[in-house]
């Protein structure tokens, strides 16, 4: 299984309201549960998938959208940040490969863990 961490590397910095442009991408029956700001990007967790808008280029006007359907996740792990850790981690094993998401200590990793568990299990 491929390690996708090099190309899919994001840090969830803080929880934010769901952006309208990403809300408009949701399909019938899909509900946004939470959104996170990264350095330049935005991630939305719904009841069906992880959706990441990756701003590219100098101006950030070019946007690539990544979708990771929950049905493609075989296994995941979450690790809270320790005393000296800067971030917590969420690791996903999918049909396409494995990747890690860094989660800032200000973000509730256990809330994210519960949302994933409700969607996957």
Short mmCIF file of C-alpha atoms in Angstrom, two decimals:
data_model
loop_
_atom_site.label_atom_id
_atom_site.label_comp_id
_atom_site.label_asym_id
_atom_site.label_seq_id
_atom_site.Cartn_x
_atom_site.Cartn_y
_atom_site.Cartn_z
CA UNK A 1 0.00 0.00 0.00
CA UNK A 2 1.40 3.40 -0.97
CA UNK A 3 2.42 6.05 1.54
CA UNK A 4 0.60 9.21 0.43
CA UNK A 5 1.95 11.42 3.23
CA UNK A 6 4.34 13.29 0.93
CA UNK A 7 1.56 14.52 -1.35
CA UNK A 8 -1.28 14.66 1.17
CA UNK A 9 0.26 16.64 4.00
CA UNK A 10 -2.01 18.95 5.96
CA UNK A 11 -2.18 20.29 9.49
CA UNK A 12 -5.62 21.09 10.87
CA UNK A 13 -4.93 24.35 12.73
CA UNK A 14 -8.33 25.37 14.03
CA UNK A 15 -12.02 24.66 13.68
CA UNK A 16 -13.85 27.13 11.44
CA UNK A 17 -17.38 27.56 10.02
CA UNK A 18 -17.99 25.49 6.88
CA UNK A 19 -17.17 27.70 3.86
CA UNK A 20 -20.15 28.30 1.54
CA UNK A 21 -18.25 27.20 -1.58
CA UNK A 22 -17.49 23.80 -0.03
CA UNK A 23 -20.99 23.49 1.45
CA UNK A 24 -22.30 23.92 -2.11
CA UNK A 25 -20.33 20.83 -3.21
CA UNK A 26 -22.17 18.47 -0.88
CA UNK A 27 -24.55 15.92 -2.38
CA UNK A 28 -28.09 15.07 -1.31
CA UNK A 29 -28.05 13.41 2.11
CA UNK A 30 -24.54 14.66 2.90
CA UNK A 31 -24.10 16.89 5.94
CA UNK A 32 -21.04 18.89 6.96
CA UNK A 33 -20.01 17.96 10.50
CA UNK A 34 -16.95 20.18 11.01
CA UNK A 35 -14.46 22.28 9.05
CA UNK A 36 -10.81 23.04 9.74
CA UNK A 37 -8.40 25.68 8.53
CA UNK A 38 -4.94 24.60 7.47
CA UNK A 39 -2.12 26.95 6.49
CA UNK A 40 -3.61 27.75 3.06
CA UNK A 41 -6.34 25.17 2.70
CA UNK A 42 -9.67 24.13 4.18
CA UNK A 43 -10.88 20.67 5.18
CA UNK A 44 -14.52 19.70 5.68
CA UNK A 45 -15.57 16.47 7.35
CA UNK A 46 -19.04 15.33 6.37
CA UNK A 47 -21.04 12.24 7.24
CA UNK A 48 -19.72 10.64 4.01
CA UNK A 49 -16.20 11.92 3.30
CA UNK A 50 -13.21 14.07 4.04
CA UNK A 51 -13.10 16.97 1.58
CA UNK A 52 -9.96 19.12 1.30
CA UNK A 53 -9.69 22.26 -0.82
CA UNK A 54 -6.00 22.64 -1.66
CA UNK A 55 -5.20 26.21 -2.76
CA UNK A 56 -2.36 26.27 -5.25
CA UNK A 57 -0.17 28.84 -6.97
CA UNK A 58 1.00 32.21 -5.77
CA UNK A 59 -2.47 33.72 -5.54
CA UNK A 60 -4.21 30.58 -4.31
CA UNK A 61 -6.99 31.00 -6.88
CA UNK A 62 -6.31 27.59 -8.41
CA UNK A 63 -7.92 25.02 -6.13
CA UNK A 64 -7.59 21.25 -6.22
CA UNK A 65 -10.27 19.32 -4.33
CA UNK A 66 -9.37 16.03 -2.65
CA UNK A 67 -12.16 13.69 -1.60
CA UNK A 68 -11.57 10.69 0.64
CA UNK A 69 -14.82 8.72 0.90
CA UNK A 70 -15.22 7.08 4.29
CA UNK A 71 -16.13 3.80 2.59
CA UNK A 72 -12.53 3.67 1.27
CA UNK A 73 -10.99 3.82 4.77
CA UNK A 74 -9.96 0.38 5.99
CA UNK A 75 -8.49 1.48 9.30
CA UNK A 76 -7.49 4.66 11.14
CA UNK A 77 -5.66 5.68 14.27
CA UNK A 78 -5.60 8.88 16.28
CA UNK A 79 -2.91 10.02 18.65
CA UNK A 80 -3.33 12.94 21.00
CA UNK A 81 -0.39 15.31 21.43
CA UNK A 82 1.81 14.68 24.43
CA UNK A 83 3.41 17.28 26.68
CA UNK A 84 6.20 18.11 24.24
CA UNK A 85 4.41 17.32 20.95
CA UNK A 86 3.34 20.22 18.77
CA UNK A 87 0.54 18.25 17.07
CA UNK A 88 -1.72 15.28 17.46
CA UNK A 89 -1.96 12.88 14.51
CA UNK A 90 -4.68 11.13 12.58
CA UNK A 91 -3.50 8.31 10.32
CA UNK A 92 -5.74 6.80 7.64
CA UNK A 93 -5.27 3.54 5.75
CA UNK A 94 -7.33 3.70 2.55
CA UNK A 95 -7.65 1.67 -0.63
CA UNK A 96 -5.31 4.21 -2.26
CA UNK A 97 -2.68 4.14 0.46
CA UNK A 98 -1.82 5.49 3.89
CA UNK A 99 -1.46 9.09 5.02
CA UNK A 100 -1.25 11.18 8.17
CA UNK A 101 -3.02 14.38 9.07
CA UNK A 102 -1.46 16.58 11.72
CA UNK A 103 -3.87 18.14 14.18
CA UNK A 104 -2.93 21.24 16.15
CA UNK A 105 -3.28 20.92 19.92
CA UNK A 106 -6.06 23.56 19.81
CA UNK A 107 -8.20 21.13 17.79
CA UNK A 108 -10.15 18.50 19.73
CA UNK A 109 -8.72 15.25 18.29
CA UNK A 110 -11.29 13.17 20.17
CA UNK A 111 -14.16 15.12 18.55
CA UNK A 112 -12.62 14.33 15.17
CA UNK A 113 -12.20 10.70 16.26
CA UNK A 114 -15.90 10.46 17.17
CA UNK A 115 -17.01 11.97 13.84
CA UNK A 116 -14.89 9.46 11.94
CA UNK A 117 -16.12 6.54 14.04
CA UNK A 118 -19.76 7.51 13.47
CA UNK A 119 -19.20 7.68 9.71
CA UNK A 120 -17.04 4.58 9.28
CA UNK A 121 -18.34 2.06 11.81
#
